[in-house]
Every structure is written in structure tokens, then in C-alpha cells.
CSV table of C-alpha atoms in Angstrom, one decimal:
chain,number,residue,atom,x,y,z
A,23,UNK,CA,0.0,0.1,-0.1
A,24,UNK,CA,1.6,2.8,-1.0
A,25,UNK,CA,-0.5,5.4,0.6
A,26,UNK,CA,-2.1,4.8,4.0
A,27,UNK,CA,-4.4,7.6,3.4
A,28,UNK,CA,-6.3,6.8,0.4
A,29,UNK,CA,-6.7,10.0,-2.0
A,30,UNK,CA,-10.0,9.0,-3.0
A,31,UNK,CA,-11.0,8.9,0.3
A,32,UNK,CA,-9.4,12.0,1.5
A,33,UNK,CA,-11.0,13.9,-1.6
A,34,UNK,CA,-14.3,12.9,-0.3
A,35,UNK,CA,-13.5,14.1,2.9
A,36,UNK,CA,-12.6,17.4,2.2
A,37,UNK,CA,-15.7,17.7,-0.4
A,38,UNK,CA,-18.2,16.6,2.5
A,39,UNK,CA,-16.8,18.6,4.9
A,40,UNK,CA,-16.6,21.8,2.6
A,41,UNK,CA,-20.5,21.6,1.6
A,42,UNK,CA,-21.2,20.9,5.4
A,43,UNK,CA,-19.5,23.8,6.0
A,44,UNK,CA,-21.1,25.9,3.4
A,45,UNK,CA,-24.7,24.7,4.3
A,46,UNK,CA,-24.3,25.5,7.7
A,47,UNK,CA,-22.5,29.4,7.0
A,48,UNK,CA,-25.7,30.3,4.8
A,49,UNK,CA,-28.2,28.4,7.3
A,50,UNK,CA,-29.8,30.9,9.4
A,51,UNK,CA,-30.2,27.8,12.5
A,52,UNK,CA,-26.7,27.8,13.0
A,53,UNK,CA,-24.3,30.5,14.6
A,54,UNK,CA,-20.5,29.7,14.9
A,55,UNK,CA,-20.1,32.2,17.7
A,56,UNK,CA,-22.8,29.9,20.0
A,57,UNK,CA,-21.0,27.0,19.0
A,58,UNK,CA,-17.8,27.9,20.1
A,59,UNK,CA,-19.4,29.1,23.3
A,60,UNK,CA,-20.9,25.8,23.8
A,61,UNK,CA,-17.3,24.4,23.2
A,62,UNK,CA,-15.8,26.6,25.9
A,63,UNK,CA,-19.0,26.0,28.4
A,64,UNK,CA,-18.4,22.3,27.9
A,65,UNK,CA,-15.2,22.6,29.7
A,66,UNK,CA,-12.0,20.5,30.5
A,67,UNK,CA,-13.6,18.3,33.4
A,68,UNK,CA,-16.6,17.5,31.2
A,69,UNK,CA,-14.4,16.3,28.3
A,70,UNK,CA,-11.9,14.1,30.5
A,71,UNK,CA,-15.2,12.4,32.2
A,72,UNK,CA,-16.5,11.6,28.7
A,73,UNK,CA,-13.0,10.4,27.6
A,74,UNK,CA,-13.3,8.2,30.2
A,75,UNK,CA,-16.5,6.8,29.2
A,76,UNK,CA,-15.2,6.5,25.8
A,77,UNK,CA,-12.2,4.5,27.2
A,78,UNK,CA,-14.3,1.9,29.0
A,79,UNK,CA,-16.5,1.5,25.6
A,80,UNK,CA,-13.8,0.8,23.6
A,81,UNK,CA,-13.0,-1.9,26.4
A,82,UNK,CA,-16.1,-3.5,26.2
A,83,UNK,CA,-15.8,-4.0,22.7
A,84,UNK,CA,-12.6,-5.4,23.0
A,85,UNK,CA,-13.8,-7.9,25.6
A,86,UNK,CA,-16.6,-8.8,23.5
A,87,UNK,CA,-14.3,-9.4,20.5
A,88,UNK,CA,-12.2,-11.8,22.9
A,89,UNK,CA,-15.1,-13.8,24.2
A,90,UNK,CA,-15.8,-14.7,20.6
A,91,UNK,CA,-12.7,-16.3,20.0
A,92,UNK,CA,-12.2,-19.0,22.2
A,93,UNK,CA,-10.3,-21.5,20.3
A,94,UNK,CA,-7.6,-18.6,19.1
A,95,UNK,CA,-5.9,-19.1,22.2
A,96,UNK,CA,-4.5,-15.6,22.2
A,97,UNK,CA,-4.0,-13.2,25.0
A,98,UNK,CA,-6.0,-11.2,26.2
A,99,UNK,CA,-3.7,-7.8,25.5
A,100,UNK,CA,-3.0,-9.1,22.0
A,101,UNK,CA,-6.3,-9.5,21.4
A,102,UNK,CA,-6.9,-6.0,22.4
A,103,UNK,CA,-4.2,-4.7,20.9
A,104,UNK,CA,-5.4,-5.9,17.7
A,105,UNK,CA,-8.9,-4.8,18.0
A,106,UNK,CA,-7.7,-1.0,18.8
A,107,UNK,CA,-5.6,-0.9,16.1
A,108,UNK,CA,-8.2,-2.5,13.7
A,109,UNK,CA,-10.6,0.1,14.5
A,110,UNK,CA,-8.1,2.9,14.1
A,111,UNK,CA,-7.5,1.5,10.6
A,112,UNK,CA,-11.0,1.2,9.7
A,113,UNK,CA,-11.0,5.5,10.4
A,114,UNK,CA,-8.2,6.1,8.5
A,115,UNK,CA,-7.6,3.5,5.6
A,116,UNK,CA,-10.0,1.9,3.0
A,117,UNK,CA,-13.6,0.9,4.2
A,118,UNK,CA,-13.3,-2.0,6.7
A,119,UNK,CA,-9.7,-2.3,5.8
A,120,UNK,CA,-9.3,-2.3,9.7
A,121,UNK,CA,-11.2,-5.8,10.0
A,122,UNK,CA,-9.1,-7.4,7.8
A,123,UNK,CA,-6.4,-6.9,9.5
A,124,UNK,CA,-8.0,-8.0,12.7
A,125,UNK,CA,-8.8,-11.4,10.6
A,126,UNK,CA,-5.1,-12.0,9.6
A,127,UNK,CA,-3.5,-10.5,12.7
A,128,UNK,CA,-5.5,-13.0,15.1
A,129,UNK,CA,-4.9,-15.8,13.0
A,130,UNK,CA,-1.1,-15.2,12.7
A,131,UNK,CA,-1.1,-14.7,16.5
A,132,UNK,CA,-3.0,-18.2,17.4
A,133,UNK,CA,-1.1,-20.9,18.0
A,134,UNK,CA,-3.9,-23.5,17.2
A,135,UNK,CA,-3.0,-24.8,14.0
A,136,UNK,CA,-6.7,-25.4,13.4
A,137,UNK,CA,-8.1,-22.0,14.0
A,138,UNK,CA,-8.3,-20.4,10.5
A,139,UNK,CA,-9.5,-16.8,9.3
A,140,UNK,CA,-12.9,-18.2,9.2
A,141,UNK,CA,-13.2,-18.1,12.8
A,142,UNK,CA,-12.2,-14.4,13.0
A,143,UNK,CA,-15.1,-13.8,10.2
A,144,UNK,CA,-17.7,-15.6,12.4
A,145,UNK,CA,-16.4,-13.7,14.9
A,146,UNK,CA,-16.7,-10.2,13.4
A,147,UNK,CA,-20.2,-10.9,12.1
A,148,UNK,CA,-21.6,-12.3,15.4
A,149,UNK,CA,-20.3,-9.3,17.4
A,150,UNK,CA,-22.2,-7.1,14.8
A,151,UNK,CA,-25.4,-8.9,15.0
A,152,UNK,CA,-25.1,-9.0,18.8
A,153,UNK,CA,-24.3,-5.2,18.9
A,154,UNK,CA,-27.6,-4.8,16.6
A,155,UNK,CA,-29.7,-6.9,18.7
A,156,UNK,CA,-28.8,-5.0,21.7
A,157,UNK,CA,-29.0,-1.8,20.3
A,158,UNK,CA,-32.7,-2.6,19.3
A,159,UNK,CA,-33.6,-4.0,22.5
A,160,UNK,CA,-32.3,-1.0,24.6
A,161,UNK,CA,-34.3,1.2,21.6
A,162,UNK,CA,-37.8,-0.3,22.6
A,163,UNK,CA,-37.1,-0.6,26.2
A,164,UNK,CA,-35.7,3.2,27.1
A,165,UNK,CA,-37.0,5.3,24.5
A,166,UNK,CA,-40.1,7.4,24.9
A,167,UNK,CA,-41.4,7.5,21.5
A,168,UNK,CA,-44.2,9.8,22.5
A,169,UNK,CA,-41.8,12.6,22.9
A,170,UNK,CA,-40.4,12.5,19.4
A,171,UNK,CA,-42.1,14.3,16.5
A,172,UNK,CA,-41.8,12.5,13.4
A,173,UNK,CA,-43.1,14.5,11.1
A,174,UNK,CA,-40.2,16.2,9.8
A,175,UNK,CA,-38.0,12.8,9.5
A,176,UNK,CA,-37.7,11.8,5.6
A,177,UNK,CA,-38.3,8.3,5.9
A,178,UNK,CA,-38.4,8.1,2.2
A,179,UNK,CA,-39.8,5.2,0.2
A,180,UNK,CA,-39.2,2.7,2.8
A,181,UNK,CA,-40.7,-0.4,0.8
A,182,UNK,CA,-38.7,0.6,-2.4
A,183,UNK,CA,-35.6,0.6,-0.1
A,184,UNK,CA,-36.5,-2.7,1.2
A,185,UNK,CA,-37.1,-4.5,-1.9
A,186,UNK,CA,-33.7,-3.1,-3.4
A,187,UNK,CA,-31.9,-4.7,-0.2
A,188,UNK,CA,-33.5,-7.9,-0.7
A,189,UNK,CA,-32.4,-8.0,-4.6
A,190,UNK,CA,-28.9,-7.2,-3.5
A,191,UNK,CA,-28.7,-9.7,-0.8
A,192,UNK,CA,-30.2,-12.6,-3.0
A,193,UNK,CA,-27.6,-11.4,-5.7
A,194,UNK,CA,-24.7,-11.8,-3.5
A,195,UNK,CA,-25.8,-15.2,-2.2
A,196,UNK,CA,-26.2,-16.4,-5.9
A,197,UNK,CA,-22.6,-14.9,-6.6
A,198,UNK,CA,-21.4,-16.5,-3.7
A,199,UNK,CA,-22.9,-19.8,-4.5
A,200,UNK,CA,-21.6,-20.0,-8.1
A,201,UNK,CA,-18.2,-18.9,-7.3
A,202,UNK,CA,-18.2,-21.6,-4.6
A,203,UNK,CA,-19.3,-24.2,-7.2
A,204,UNK,CA,-15.9,-23.5,-9.1
A,205,UNK,CA,-13.5,-23.1,-6.4
A,206,UNK,CA,-13.0,-25.9,-3.7
A,207,UNK,CA,-10.7,-23.7,-1.5
A,208,UNK,CA,-13.6,-21.2,-1.2
A,209,UNK,CA,-16.2,-24.3,-0.6
A,210,UNK,CA,-14.0,-25.7,2.2
A,211,UNK,CA,-13.5,-22.2,3.8
A,212,UNK,CA,-17.1,-21.7,4.0
A,213,UNK,CA,-17.7,-25.2,5.6
A,214,UNK,CA,-15.2,-23.7,8.1
A,215,UNK,CA,-16.9,-20.6,8.4
A,216,UNK,CA,-20.1,-22.7,9.3
A,217,UNK,CA,-18.5,-24.7,11.6
A,218,UNK,CA,-17.0,-21.7,13.5
A,219,UNK,CA,-20.3,-20.1,13.9
A,220,UNK,CA,-21.3,-23.4,15.6
A,221,UNK,CA,-18.3,-23.1,18.1
A,222,UNK,CA,-19.5,-19.6,18.8
A,223,UNK,CA,-23.3,-20.2,19.2
A,224,UNK,CA,-22.9,-21.1,23.0
A,225,UNK,CA,-25.3,-19.5,25.4
A,226,UNK,CA,-22.8,-18.1,28.1
A,227,UNK,CA,-20.6,-16.9,25.6
A,228,UNK,CA,-23.4,-15.0,23.7
A,229,UNK,CA,-24.9,-14.4,27.5
A,230,UNK,CA,-21.5,-12.2,27.7
A,231,UNK,CA,-21.2,-10.4,24.2
A,232,UNK,CA,-25.0,-9.3,24.6
A,233,UNK,CA,-23.6,-8.0,28.0
A,234,UNK,CA,-20.8,-6.0,26.8
A,235,UNK,CA,-22.9,-4.7,24.1
A,236,UNK,CA,-25.1,-3.3,26.0
A,237,UNK,CA,-22.7,-1.6,28.4
A,238,UNK,CA,-20.8,-0.6,25.3
A,239,UNK,CA,-23.5,1.4,24.3
A,240,UNK,CA,-24.4,2.5,27.8
A,241,UNK,CA,-21.0,4.1,28.0
A,242,UNK,CA,-21.1,5.9,24.6
A,243,UNK,CA,-24.5,7.4,25.9
A,244,UNK,CA,-22.7,8.2,29.3
A,245,UNK,CA,-19.9,9.9,27.1
A,246,UNK,CA,-22.5,12.1,25.5
A,247,UNK,CA,-24.1,13.2,28.5
A,248,UNK,CA,-21.0,14.0,30.0
A,249,UNK,CA,-20.3,16.2,27.1
A,250,UNK,CA,-24.0,18.0,27.3
A,251,UNK,CA,-24.5,18.2,30.7
A,252,UNK,CA,-22.2,21.4,31.0
A,253,UNK,CA,-24.6,22.8,28.5
A,254,UNK,CA,-27.8,22.2,31.1
A,255,UNK,CA,-29.0,19.3,28.7
A,256,UNK,CA,-29.9,15.9,30.3
A,257,UNK,CA,-29.3,13.3,28.1
A,258,UNK,CA,-31.1,10.3,29.6
A,259,UNK,CA,-30.3,6.7,28.3
A,260,UNK,CA,-33.2,6.1,26.0
A,261,UNK,CA,-32.7,9.4,24.1
A,262,UNK,CA,-29.0,8.8,23.9
A,263,UNK,CA,-29.5,5.4,22.3
A,264,UNK,CA,-32.0,6.5,19.6
A,265,UNK,CA,-29.2,9.3,18.8
A,266,UNK,CA,-26.8,6.4,18.5
A,267,UNK,CA,-29.2,4.5,15.9
A,268,UNK,CA,-29.4,7.5,13.8
A,269,UNK,CA,-25.6,7.9,13.9
A,270,UNK,CA,-25.2,4.6,13.0
A,271,UNK,CA,-27.4,4.8,9.8
A,272,UNK,CA,-25.9,7.6,9.2
A,273,UNK,CA,-22.4,6.2,9.2
A,274,UNK,CA,-23.2,2.7,7.6
A,275,UNK,CA,-21.3,3.3,4.5
A,276,UNK,CA,-17.9,5.1,5.3
A,277,UNK,CA,-17.5,7.8,3.1
A,278,UNK,CA,-15.1,9.9,4.4
A,279,UNK,CA,-11.8,9.4,6.5
A,280,UNK,CA,-13.1,8.9,10.2
A,281,UNK,CA,-16.5,9.6,8.9
A,282,UNK,CA,-15.9,12.8,9.2
A,283,UNK,CA,-19.0,15.5,8.8
A,284,UNK,CA,-21.1,12.4,8.1
A,285,UNK,CA,-20.5,11.5,12.0
A,286,UNK,CA,-21.4,15.2,12.9
A,287,UNK,CA,-24.3,15.5,10.6
A,288,UNK,CA,-25.9,12.6,11.9
A,289,UNK,CA,-25.2,13.1,15.6
A,290,UNK,CA,-26.8,16.6,15.0
A,291,UNK,CA,-29.5,15.1,13.3
A,292,UNK,CA,-30.4,12.9,16.1
A,293,UNK,CA,-29.9,15.2,18.7
A,294,UNK,CA,-32.2,17.8,17.5
A,295,UNK,CA,-35.1,15.0,17.4
A,296,UNK,CA,-34.9,15.8,21.0
A,297,UNK,CA,-35.6,19.3,21.0
A,298,UNK,CA,-31.7,20.1,21.7
A,299,UNK,CA,-30.9,23.3,19.9
A,300,UNK,CA,-29.0,23.0,16.8
A,301,UNK,CA,-25.8,24.9,17.9
A,302,UNK,CA,-25.8,23.1,21.0
A,303,UNK,CA,-26.1,19.9,19.3
A,304,UNK,CA,-22.9,21.0,16.8
A,305,UNK,CA,-20.9,21.3,20.0
A,306,UNK,CA,-21.8,18.3,21.3
A,307,UNK,CA,-21.3,16.3,18.1
A,308,UNK,CA,-18.0,17.8,17.7
A,309,UNK,CA,-16.7,17.0,21.2
A,310,UNK,CA,-18.5,13.5,21.0
A,311,UNK,CA,-16.7,12.5,17.7
A,312,UNK,CA,-13.0,13.8,18.6
A,313,UNK,CA,-13.3,12.0,22.3
A,314,UNK,CA,-14.3,8.8,20.4
A,315,UNK,CA,-11.0,9.3,18.2
A,316,UNK,CA,-9.0,10.3,20.9
A,317,UNK,CA,-9.8,7.1,23.3
A,318,UNK,CA,-9.2,4.9,20.4
A,319,UNK,CA,-5.9,6.6,19.6
A,320,UNK,CA,-4.9,6.1,23.6
A,321,UNK,CA,-6.0,2.7,23.6
A,322,UNK,CA,-3.8,1.7,20.5
A,323,UNK,CA,-0.8,3.8,21.6
A,324,UNK,CA,-1.0,2.3,25.4
A,325,UNK,CA,-1.5,-1.0,24.3
A,326,UNK,CA,1.1,-1.0,22.0
A,327,UNK,CA,3.5,0.1,24.6
A,328,UNK,CA,2.3,-2.3,27.1
A,329,UNK,CA,2.9,-5.1,24.6
A,330,UNK,CA,6.6,-4.2,23.6
A,331,UNK,CA,7.6,-4.5,27.5
A,332,UNK,CA,9.8,-7.4,27.7
A,333,UNK,CA,8.2,-10.2,30.0
A,334,UNK,CA,9.3,-10.7,33.4
A,335,UNK,CA,10.7,-13.9,34.7
């Protein structure tokens, strides 16, 4: 790889940020003076508390990944290092390149010769399923739907989008089926993937994964809460969970480096659903995104330093 940051992705980032800046400058609802006032009002104490929540959030995510890899026989420290660096690569390099790093790094680190890349792929898929299920469960258990005004939400043609999604999935499944018929190696890998899923589907292990997913979502909401508190905004768990749902939908397809611009726009939209003033929402979104990246960078640097220390006899 000649460039750590692809030129196309860098160009897309600059373009998206430029468009968003122009839109906000021309918007009568946004006052940069009030945004900067909000950033100053949040202060260092609020940022440090939010950073601690973000650090704990990433610890929960790394522990969930570790819990889903029982056959890898890789140390917790090594798994956490790979997971943190992989997440960082997902932000900076090609779409989901960090997941590829996780797959090959864990496979290489495993002393178990029967452990293959299919096991890591199944763990990555399982953790996304657990995260999604937990998010929706928390959404329906904690959100006060009566307090939300849905009239201004652009749902679009949901049925049309659903049909397109089903068609895309069916075409992908057909392509995979035809490919595995012609490739013995692919067919063997798919069998290994199926077997690894059955290894992971173990009630205690899945329960741990669900619990860590719930903790991770909760700590991310708390991170936003501590950022919003100095602005005299009491962000509840249900409110934060809905904001995170909007955020994850918004950044589902990574278009820019670290989702810059798209991340903030999705967060602002989610926060304004609860009546939070746009200028305050922008200040919260900027801080939250910066803290998420900072926490990931701190974890990556700290774990790499710990991994380089010589073992004591």
C-alpha cells in the first residue's frame, strides 16, 4: 500500500466537509459564535469524564471480541491490541480495512493450527449481530416514542429501499453460490465458516457478548451525557440510544476519513429530534466525535507500549 490514506477518500472527506460548512454558514439556524461558546462551556472536566466513558466503551468492545474467540488461544492483551489498531485502521484507510487486519493478525497470532481466518470472520459477524440486537432491544425498552416528532423525518420510500436491499442480498448469495461451486478452496472455507459459527453459538458466551454490547452502548451514551451536561442538557439513556441509532445508520457506508462530517451531521440530526438547539447539538457532536477518536488513539498507543515491554521472569 503506497499511501496510508487513499487519495479518493481524502478527496471525499474534503468535499463533504466543505459542503457541510457551506450549508451551515448559509443556514440561519446555525451561529458559529454560539457553537464556540458551547464548546468553551463544556470545559475540560466534562471532556475528561466523557473521555473516561469512551475508553471504557472500547474496553467493552475489545472484551466482547475476545469472548467470541475461545479457540484462538491468544492473550487478552494481544486481542485488545489487534482490535484497537483494527478500529483505527477502519477510520483511516480503506473501508473496513481494519477488519481485514483483525482477521489476519489474530489468525497469525493463534498457536492453534486448526484455527483459521473463518473463525475470526464469524466472530466479527457475530459481534455486529449482537451489537445490533442489543441496540434495538435497548431502543424499545428505553425510548419514549411519544416525545419524538416524526413529521420532519425524511423516511423516504421504505418499501422500495427494502426491495432493493433484498435483491442485492439475493444477488450476492447467488454469486457466492456459483463461485464456491467452481472453487474447492472457497467451498472448504465456507464449511469452516459454518463450523466456526456453531463453535461461537454457546449460550454463556453469547450472554457475555450481549452484556458487553449493552455496556458499550451505555458508556457511549454516558460519554455524550457528560459532554451535554455543562450545556444544561440532561441526555437520558433512551434519548442517547436513539441518537446512536441515527448515528450508526448515517455512517453505515464509510465515505470520508473517520466519517468526518457525516458523523457530525448524523449526531446533530439525532440530537435535534429531542429538541436540542442546533448550535448546542453541533458542539456536542464535535466533542463526541473527537473524544471517540482520541479514546481509540489512546488505547492503541497504550496497548502497543504495553505489548513491547519484555516479559518478567
